[in-house]
mmCIF file of C-alpha atoms in Angstrom:
data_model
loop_
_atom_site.group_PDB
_atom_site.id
_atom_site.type_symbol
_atom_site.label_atom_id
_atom_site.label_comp_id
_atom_site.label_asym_id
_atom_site.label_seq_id
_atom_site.Cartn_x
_atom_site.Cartn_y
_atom_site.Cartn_z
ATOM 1 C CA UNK J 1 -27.033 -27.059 -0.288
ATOM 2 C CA UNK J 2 -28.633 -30.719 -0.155
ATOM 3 C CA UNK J 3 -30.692 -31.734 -3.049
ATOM 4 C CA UNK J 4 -34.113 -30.714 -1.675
ATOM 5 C CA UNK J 5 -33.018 -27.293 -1.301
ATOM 6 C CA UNK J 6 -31.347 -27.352 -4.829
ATOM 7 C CA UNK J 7 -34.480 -28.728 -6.236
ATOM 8 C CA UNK J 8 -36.464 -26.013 -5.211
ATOM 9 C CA UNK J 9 -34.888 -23.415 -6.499
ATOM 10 C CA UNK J 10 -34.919 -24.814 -9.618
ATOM 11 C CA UNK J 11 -38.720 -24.903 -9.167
ATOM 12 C CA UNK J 12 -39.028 -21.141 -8.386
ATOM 13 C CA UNK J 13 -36.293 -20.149 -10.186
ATOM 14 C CA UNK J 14 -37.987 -18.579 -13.832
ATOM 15 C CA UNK J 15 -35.645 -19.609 -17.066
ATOM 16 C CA UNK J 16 -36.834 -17.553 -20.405
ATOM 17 C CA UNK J 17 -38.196 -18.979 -23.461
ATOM 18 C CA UNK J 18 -34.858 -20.861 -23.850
ATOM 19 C CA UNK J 19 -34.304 -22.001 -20.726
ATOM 20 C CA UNK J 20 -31.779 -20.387 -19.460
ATOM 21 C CA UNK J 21 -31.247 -17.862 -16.336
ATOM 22 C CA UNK J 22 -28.745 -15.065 -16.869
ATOM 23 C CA UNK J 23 -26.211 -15.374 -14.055
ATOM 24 C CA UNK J 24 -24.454 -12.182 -12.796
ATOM 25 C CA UNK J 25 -20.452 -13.214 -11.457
ATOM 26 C CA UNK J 26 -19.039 -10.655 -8.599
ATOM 27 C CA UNK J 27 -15.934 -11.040 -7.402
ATOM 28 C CA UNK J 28 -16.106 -11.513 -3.167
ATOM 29 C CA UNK J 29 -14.275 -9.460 -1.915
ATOM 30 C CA UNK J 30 -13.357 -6.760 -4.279
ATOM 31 C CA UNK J 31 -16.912 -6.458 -5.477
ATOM 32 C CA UNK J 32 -16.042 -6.615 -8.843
ATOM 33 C CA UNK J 33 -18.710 -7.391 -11.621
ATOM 34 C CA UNK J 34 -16.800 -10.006 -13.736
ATOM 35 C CA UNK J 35 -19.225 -11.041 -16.263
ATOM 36 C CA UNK J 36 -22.632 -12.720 -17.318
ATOM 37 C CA UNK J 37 -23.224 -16.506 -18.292
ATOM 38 C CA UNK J 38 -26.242 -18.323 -18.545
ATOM 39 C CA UNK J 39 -27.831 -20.988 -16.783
ATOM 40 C CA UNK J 40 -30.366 -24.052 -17.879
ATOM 41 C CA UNK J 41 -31.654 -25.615 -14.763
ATOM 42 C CA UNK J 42 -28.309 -28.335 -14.851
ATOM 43 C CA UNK J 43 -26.051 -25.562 -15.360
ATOM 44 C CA UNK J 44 -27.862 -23.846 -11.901
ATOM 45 C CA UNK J 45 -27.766 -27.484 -9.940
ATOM 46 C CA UNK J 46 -24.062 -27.510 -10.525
ATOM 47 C CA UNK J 47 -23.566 -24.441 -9.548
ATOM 48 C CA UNK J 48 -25.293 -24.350 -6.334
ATOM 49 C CA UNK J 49 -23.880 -27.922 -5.440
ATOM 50 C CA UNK J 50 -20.348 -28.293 -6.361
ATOM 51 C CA UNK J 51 -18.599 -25.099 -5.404
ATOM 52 C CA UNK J 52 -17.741 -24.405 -8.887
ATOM 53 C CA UNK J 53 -19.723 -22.020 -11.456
ATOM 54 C CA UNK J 54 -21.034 -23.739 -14.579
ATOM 55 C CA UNK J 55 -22.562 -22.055 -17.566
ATOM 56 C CA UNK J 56 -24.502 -23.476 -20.652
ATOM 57 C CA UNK J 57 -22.553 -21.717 -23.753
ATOM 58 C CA UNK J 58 -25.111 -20.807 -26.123
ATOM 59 C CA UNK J 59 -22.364 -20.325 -28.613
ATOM 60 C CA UNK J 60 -21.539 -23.811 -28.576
ATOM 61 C CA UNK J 61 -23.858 -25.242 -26.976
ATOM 62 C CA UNK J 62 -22.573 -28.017 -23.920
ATOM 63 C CA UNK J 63 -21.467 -26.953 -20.053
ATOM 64 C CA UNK J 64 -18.880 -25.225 -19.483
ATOM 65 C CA UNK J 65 -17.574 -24.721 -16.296
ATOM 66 C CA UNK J 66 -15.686 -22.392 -15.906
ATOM 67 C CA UNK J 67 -11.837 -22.792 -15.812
ATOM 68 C CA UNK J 68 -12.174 -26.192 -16.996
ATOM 69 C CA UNK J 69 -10.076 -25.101 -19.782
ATOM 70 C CA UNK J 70 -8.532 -22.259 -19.285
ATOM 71 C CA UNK J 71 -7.915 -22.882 -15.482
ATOM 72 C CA UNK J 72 -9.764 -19.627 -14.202
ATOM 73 C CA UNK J 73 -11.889 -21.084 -12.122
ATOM 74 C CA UNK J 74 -14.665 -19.178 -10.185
ATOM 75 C CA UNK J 75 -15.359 -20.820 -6.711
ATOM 76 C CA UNK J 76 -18.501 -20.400 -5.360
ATOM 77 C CA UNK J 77 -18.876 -18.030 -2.720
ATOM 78 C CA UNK J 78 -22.813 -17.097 -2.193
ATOM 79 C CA UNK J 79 -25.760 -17.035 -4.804
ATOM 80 C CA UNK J 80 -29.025 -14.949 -4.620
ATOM 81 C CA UNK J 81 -32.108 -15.077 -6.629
ATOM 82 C CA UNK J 82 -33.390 -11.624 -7.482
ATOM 83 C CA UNK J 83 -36.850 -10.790 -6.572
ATOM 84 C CA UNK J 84 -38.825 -12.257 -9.768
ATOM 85 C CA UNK J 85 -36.465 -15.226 -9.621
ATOM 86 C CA UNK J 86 -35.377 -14.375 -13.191
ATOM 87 C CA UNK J 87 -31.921 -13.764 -12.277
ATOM 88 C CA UNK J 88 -29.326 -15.075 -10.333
ATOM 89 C CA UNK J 89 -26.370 -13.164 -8.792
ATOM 90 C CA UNK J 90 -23.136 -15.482 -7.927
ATOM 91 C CA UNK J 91 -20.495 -14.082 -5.620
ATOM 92 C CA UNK J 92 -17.266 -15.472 -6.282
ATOM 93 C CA UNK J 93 -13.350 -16.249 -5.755
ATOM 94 C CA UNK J 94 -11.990 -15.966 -9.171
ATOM 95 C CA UNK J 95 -8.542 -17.331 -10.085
ATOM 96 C CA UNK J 96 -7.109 -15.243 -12.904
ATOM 97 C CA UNK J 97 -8.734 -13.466 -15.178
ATOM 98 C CA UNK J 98 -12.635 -13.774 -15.898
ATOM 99 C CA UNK J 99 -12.712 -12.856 -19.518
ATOM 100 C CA UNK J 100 -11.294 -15.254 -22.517
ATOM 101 C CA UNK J 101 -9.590 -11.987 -23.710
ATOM 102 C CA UNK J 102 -7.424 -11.952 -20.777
ATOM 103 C CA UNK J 103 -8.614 -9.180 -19.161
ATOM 104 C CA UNK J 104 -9.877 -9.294 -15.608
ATOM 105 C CA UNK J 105 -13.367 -8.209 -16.186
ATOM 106 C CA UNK J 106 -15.437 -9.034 -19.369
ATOM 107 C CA UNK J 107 -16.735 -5.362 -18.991
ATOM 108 C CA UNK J 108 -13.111 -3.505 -19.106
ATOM 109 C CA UNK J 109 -12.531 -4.471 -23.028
ATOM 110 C CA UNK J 110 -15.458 -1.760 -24.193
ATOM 111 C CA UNK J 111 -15.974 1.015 -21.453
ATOM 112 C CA UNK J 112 -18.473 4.155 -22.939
ATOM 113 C CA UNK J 113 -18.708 7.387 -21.844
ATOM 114 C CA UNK J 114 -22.271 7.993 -21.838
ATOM 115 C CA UNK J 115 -23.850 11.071 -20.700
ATOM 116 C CA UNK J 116 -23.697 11.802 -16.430
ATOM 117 C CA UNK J 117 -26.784 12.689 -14.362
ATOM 118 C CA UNK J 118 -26.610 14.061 -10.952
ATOM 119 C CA UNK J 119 -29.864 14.363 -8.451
ATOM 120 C CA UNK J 120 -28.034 17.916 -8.613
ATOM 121 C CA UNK J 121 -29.104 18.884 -11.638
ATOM 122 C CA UNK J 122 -32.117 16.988 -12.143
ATOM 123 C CA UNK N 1 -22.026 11.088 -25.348
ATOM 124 C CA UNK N 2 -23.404 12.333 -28.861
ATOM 125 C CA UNK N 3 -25.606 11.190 -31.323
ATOM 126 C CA UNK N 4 -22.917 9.725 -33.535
ATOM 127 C CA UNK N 5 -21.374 8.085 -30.527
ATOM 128 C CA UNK N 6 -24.290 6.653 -29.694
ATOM 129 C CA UNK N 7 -25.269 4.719 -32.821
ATOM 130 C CA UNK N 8 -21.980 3.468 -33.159
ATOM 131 C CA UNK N 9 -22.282 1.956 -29.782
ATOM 132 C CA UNK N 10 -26.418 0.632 -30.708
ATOM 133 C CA UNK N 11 -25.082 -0.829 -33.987
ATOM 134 C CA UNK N 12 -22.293 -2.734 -32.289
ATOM 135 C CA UNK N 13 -24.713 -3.864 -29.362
ATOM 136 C CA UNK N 14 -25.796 -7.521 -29.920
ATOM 137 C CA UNK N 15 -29.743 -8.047 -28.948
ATOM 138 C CA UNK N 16 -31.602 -10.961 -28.523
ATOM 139 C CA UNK N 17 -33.925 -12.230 -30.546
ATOM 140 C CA UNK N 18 -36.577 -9.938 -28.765
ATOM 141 C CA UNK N 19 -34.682 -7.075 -29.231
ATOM 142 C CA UNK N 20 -33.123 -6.870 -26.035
ATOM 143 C CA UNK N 21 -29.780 -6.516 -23.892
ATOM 144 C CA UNK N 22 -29.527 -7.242 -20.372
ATOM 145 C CA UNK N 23 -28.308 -4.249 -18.515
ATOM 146 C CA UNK N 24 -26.258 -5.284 -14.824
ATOM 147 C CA UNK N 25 -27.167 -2.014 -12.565
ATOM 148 C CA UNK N 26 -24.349 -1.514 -10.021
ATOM 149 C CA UNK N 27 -24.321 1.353 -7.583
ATOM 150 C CA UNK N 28 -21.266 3.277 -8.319
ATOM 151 C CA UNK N 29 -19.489 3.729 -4.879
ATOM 152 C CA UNK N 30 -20.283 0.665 -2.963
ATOM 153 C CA UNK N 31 -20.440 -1.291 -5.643
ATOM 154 C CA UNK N 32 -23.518 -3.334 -4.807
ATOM 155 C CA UNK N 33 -25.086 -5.191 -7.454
ATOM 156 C CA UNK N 34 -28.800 -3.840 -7.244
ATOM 157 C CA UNK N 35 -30.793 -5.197 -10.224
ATOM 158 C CA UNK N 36 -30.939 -6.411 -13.583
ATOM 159 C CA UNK N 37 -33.049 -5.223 -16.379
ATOM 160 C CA UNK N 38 -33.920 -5.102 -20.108
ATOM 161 C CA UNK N 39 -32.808 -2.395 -22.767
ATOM 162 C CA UNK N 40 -34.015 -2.528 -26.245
ATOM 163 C CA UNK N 41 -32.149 0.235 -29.025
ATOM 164 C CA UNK N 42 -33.905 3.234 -27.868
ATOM 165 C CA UNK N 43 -33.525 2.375 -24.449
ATOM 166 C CA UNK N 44 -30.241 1.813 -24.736
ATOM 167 C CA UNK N 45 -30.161 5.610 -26.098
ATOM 168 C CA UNK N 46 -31.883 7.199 -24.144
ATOM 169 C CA UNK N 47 -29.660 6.041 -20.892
ATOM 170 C CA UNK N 48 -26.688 6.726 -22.652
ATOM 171 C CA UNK N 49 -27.474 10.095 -23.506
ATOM 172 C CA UNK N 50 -30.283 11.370 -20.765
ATOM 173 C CA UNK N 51 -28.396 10.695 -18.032
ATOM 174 C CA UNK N 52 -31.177 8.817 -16.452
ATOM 175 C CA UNK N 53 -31.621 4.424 -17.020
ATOM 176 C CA UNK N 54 -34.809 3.661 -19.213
ATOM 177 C CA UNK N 55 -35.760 0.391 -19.606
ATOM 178 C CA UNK N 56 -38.034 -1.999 -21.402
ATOM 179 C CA UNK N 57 -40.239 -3.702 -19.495
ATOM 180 C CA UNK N 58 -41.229 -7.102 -20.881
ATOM 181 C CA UNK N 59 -44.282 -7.651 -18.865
ATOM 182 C CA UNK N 60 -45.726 -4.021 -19.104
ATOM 183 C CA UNK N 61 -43.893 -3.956 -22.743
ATOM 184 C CA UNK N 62 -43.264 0.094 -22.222
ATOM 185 C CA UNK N 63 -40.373 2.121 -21.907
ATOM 186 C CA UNK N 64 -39.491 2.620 -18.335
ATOM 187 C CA UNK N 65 -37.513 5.652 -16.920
ATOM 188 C CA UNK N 66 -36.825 4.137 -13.521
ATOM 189 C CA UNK N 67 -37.971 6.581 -10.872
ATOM 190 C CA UNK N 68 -40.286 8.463 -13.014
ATOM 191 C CA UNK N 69 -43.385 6.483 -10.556
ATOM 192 C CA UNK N 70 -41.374 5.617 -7.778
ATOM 193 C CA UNK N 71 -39.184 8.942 -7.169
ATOM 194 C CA UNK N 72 -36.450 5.821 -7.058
ATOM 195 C CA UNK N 73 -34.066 7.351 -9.534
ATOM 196 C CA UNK N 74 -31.170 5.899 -11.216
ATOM 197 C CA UNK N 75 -28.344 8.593 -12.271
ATOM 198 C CA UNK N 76 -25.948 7.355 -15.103
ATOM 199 C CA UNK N 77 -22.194 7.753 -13.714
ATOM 200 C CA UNK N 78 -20.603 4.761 -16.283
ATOM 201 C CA UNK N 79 -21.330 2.048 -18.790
ATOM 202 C CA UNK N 80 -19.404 -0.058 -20.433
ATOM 203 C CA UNK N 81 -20.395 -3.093 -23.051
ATOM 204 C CA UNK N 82 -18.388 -6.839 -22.270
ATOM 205 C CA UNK N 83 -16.338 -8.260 -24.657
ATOM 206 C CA UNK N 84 -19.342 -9.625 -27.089
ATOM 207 C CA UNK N 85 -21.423 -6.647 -26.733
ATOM 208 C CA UNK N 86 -24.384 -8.296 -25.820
ATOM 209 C CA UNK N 87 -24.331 -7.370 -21.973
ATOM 210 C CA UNK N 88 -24.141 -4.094 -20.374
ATOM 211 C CA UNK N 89 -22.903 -2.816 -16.874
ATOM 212 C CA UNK N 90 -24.389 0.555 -16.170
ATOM 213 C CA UNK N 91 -22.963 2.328 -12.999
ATOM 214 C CA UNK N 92 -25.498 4.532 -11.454
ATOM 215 C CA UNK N 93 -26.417 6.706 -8.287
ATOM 216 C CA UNK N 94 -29.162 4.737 -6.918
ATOM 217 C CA UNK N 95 -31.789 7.480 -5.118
ATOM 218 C CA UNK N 96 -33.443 5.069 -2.411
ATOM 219 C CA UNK N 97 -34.201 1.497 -2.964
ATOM 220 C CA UNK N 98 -33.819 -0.273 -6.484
ATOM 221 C CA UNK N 99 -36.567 -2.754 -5.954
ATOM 222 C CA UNK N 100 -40.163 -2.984 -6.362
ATOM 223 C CA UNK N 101 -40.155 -5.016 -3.404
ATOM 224 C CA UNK N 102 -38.861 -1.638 -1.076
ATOM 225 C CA UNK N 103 -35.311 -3.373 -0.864
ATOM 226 C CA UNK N 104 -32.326 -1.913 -1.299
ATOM 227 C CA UNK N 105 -31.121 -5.065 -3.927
ATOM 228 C CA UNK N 106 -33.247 -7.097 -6.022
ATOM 229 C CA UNK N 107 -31.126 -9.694 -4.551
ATOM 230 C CA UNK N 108 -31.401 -8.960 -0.949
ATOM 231 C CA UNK N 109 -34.774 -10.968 -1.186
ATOM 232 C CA UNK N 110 -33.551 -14.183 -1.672
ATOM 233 C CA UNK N 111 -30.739 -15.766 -0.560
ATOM 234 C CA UNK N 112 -29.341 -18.984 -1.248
ATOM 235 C CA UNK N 113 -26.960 -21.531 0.334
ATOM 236 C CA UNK N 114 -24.569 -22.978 -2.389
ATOM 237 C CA UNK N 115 -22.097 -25.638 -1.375
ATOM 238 C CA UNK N 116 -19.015 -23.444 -1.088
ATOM 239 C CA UNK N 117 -15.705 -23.700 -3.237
ATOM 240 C CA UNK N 118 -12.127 -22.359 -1.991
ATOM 241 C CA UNK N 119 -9.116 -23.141 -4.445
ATOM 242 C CA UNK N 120 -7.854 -24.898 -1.114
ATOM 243 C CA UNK N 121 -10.269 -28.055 -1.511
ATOM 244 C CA UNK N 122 -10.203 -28.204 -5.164
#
């Protein structure tokens, strides 16, 4: 993505009163939702541009990108904007797990069993 | 899930400061990624229990039973919190498209091109 492209996105692209974009990560291949980060508008360019995904933590406040650290890195694989250009879905090659518990998903740690619907019985 | 289930699981939700959680909406069996929208405390209940996603919606600020207008129905099959609570996937049966837009995906409208990342160039 050159940095016209880049740069436009960030124009159309619509951050909340914070600045930030939440950013859906999906696994590739398996299809796997791994998680949510944020974006600011750097966070985004980075993202789109270097292959790697790279968050702005809230919690403490800097980057972070992503396996910087802990060495699960997520490798850039596609990116969509969703149709208000609110949200940004990031497809992915993740090494390792996703989640700083360990576990592969962020969303396996707390699963609920709320109640089913069917167009059967609706 | 039942009524003492479910406040357990609203108490140890985290919302923003406007009250609300962003809810990931993945169709169960292919496991497409089809939207992402806002839950406050009651709508958080009421899909957990009715079987049915309700949202808020920030611009029209109402409760919003998707489908109810549309016929585009979303059918609870699984939810699960991530690991800080403040994010929830919700696994659904997805009756036609889930976008305003007459798409399948919110993200089928707008497709980027990211500078790709492989563990192979890193």
């Amino acid at each position: 993505m050159t940095g016209g492209d880049v740069n436009a996105v960030i124009e159309r692209a619509v951050f909340n009163s914070d600045g930030l974009l939440p950013a859906i990560i999906q696994q590739h291949d398996t299809l796997e939702v791994l998680m949510l980060g944020w974006m600011d508008a750097e966070a985004l360019r980075r993202t789109l541009t270097e292959g790697r995904v790279t968050f702005w933590s809230r919690s403490r406040q800097e980057y972070w990108r992503k396996g910087d650290t802990s060495g699960n890195m997520q490798f850039v694989r596609g990116a969509a904007l969703d149709c208000d250009a609110d949200t940004i879905l990031v497809s992915v090659d993740q090494v390792g797990p996703a989640c700083h518990t360990g576990a592969r998903r962020c969303f396996d740690v707390d699963p609920l069993e709320p109640a089913l619907g069917s167009p059967d019985n609706e």
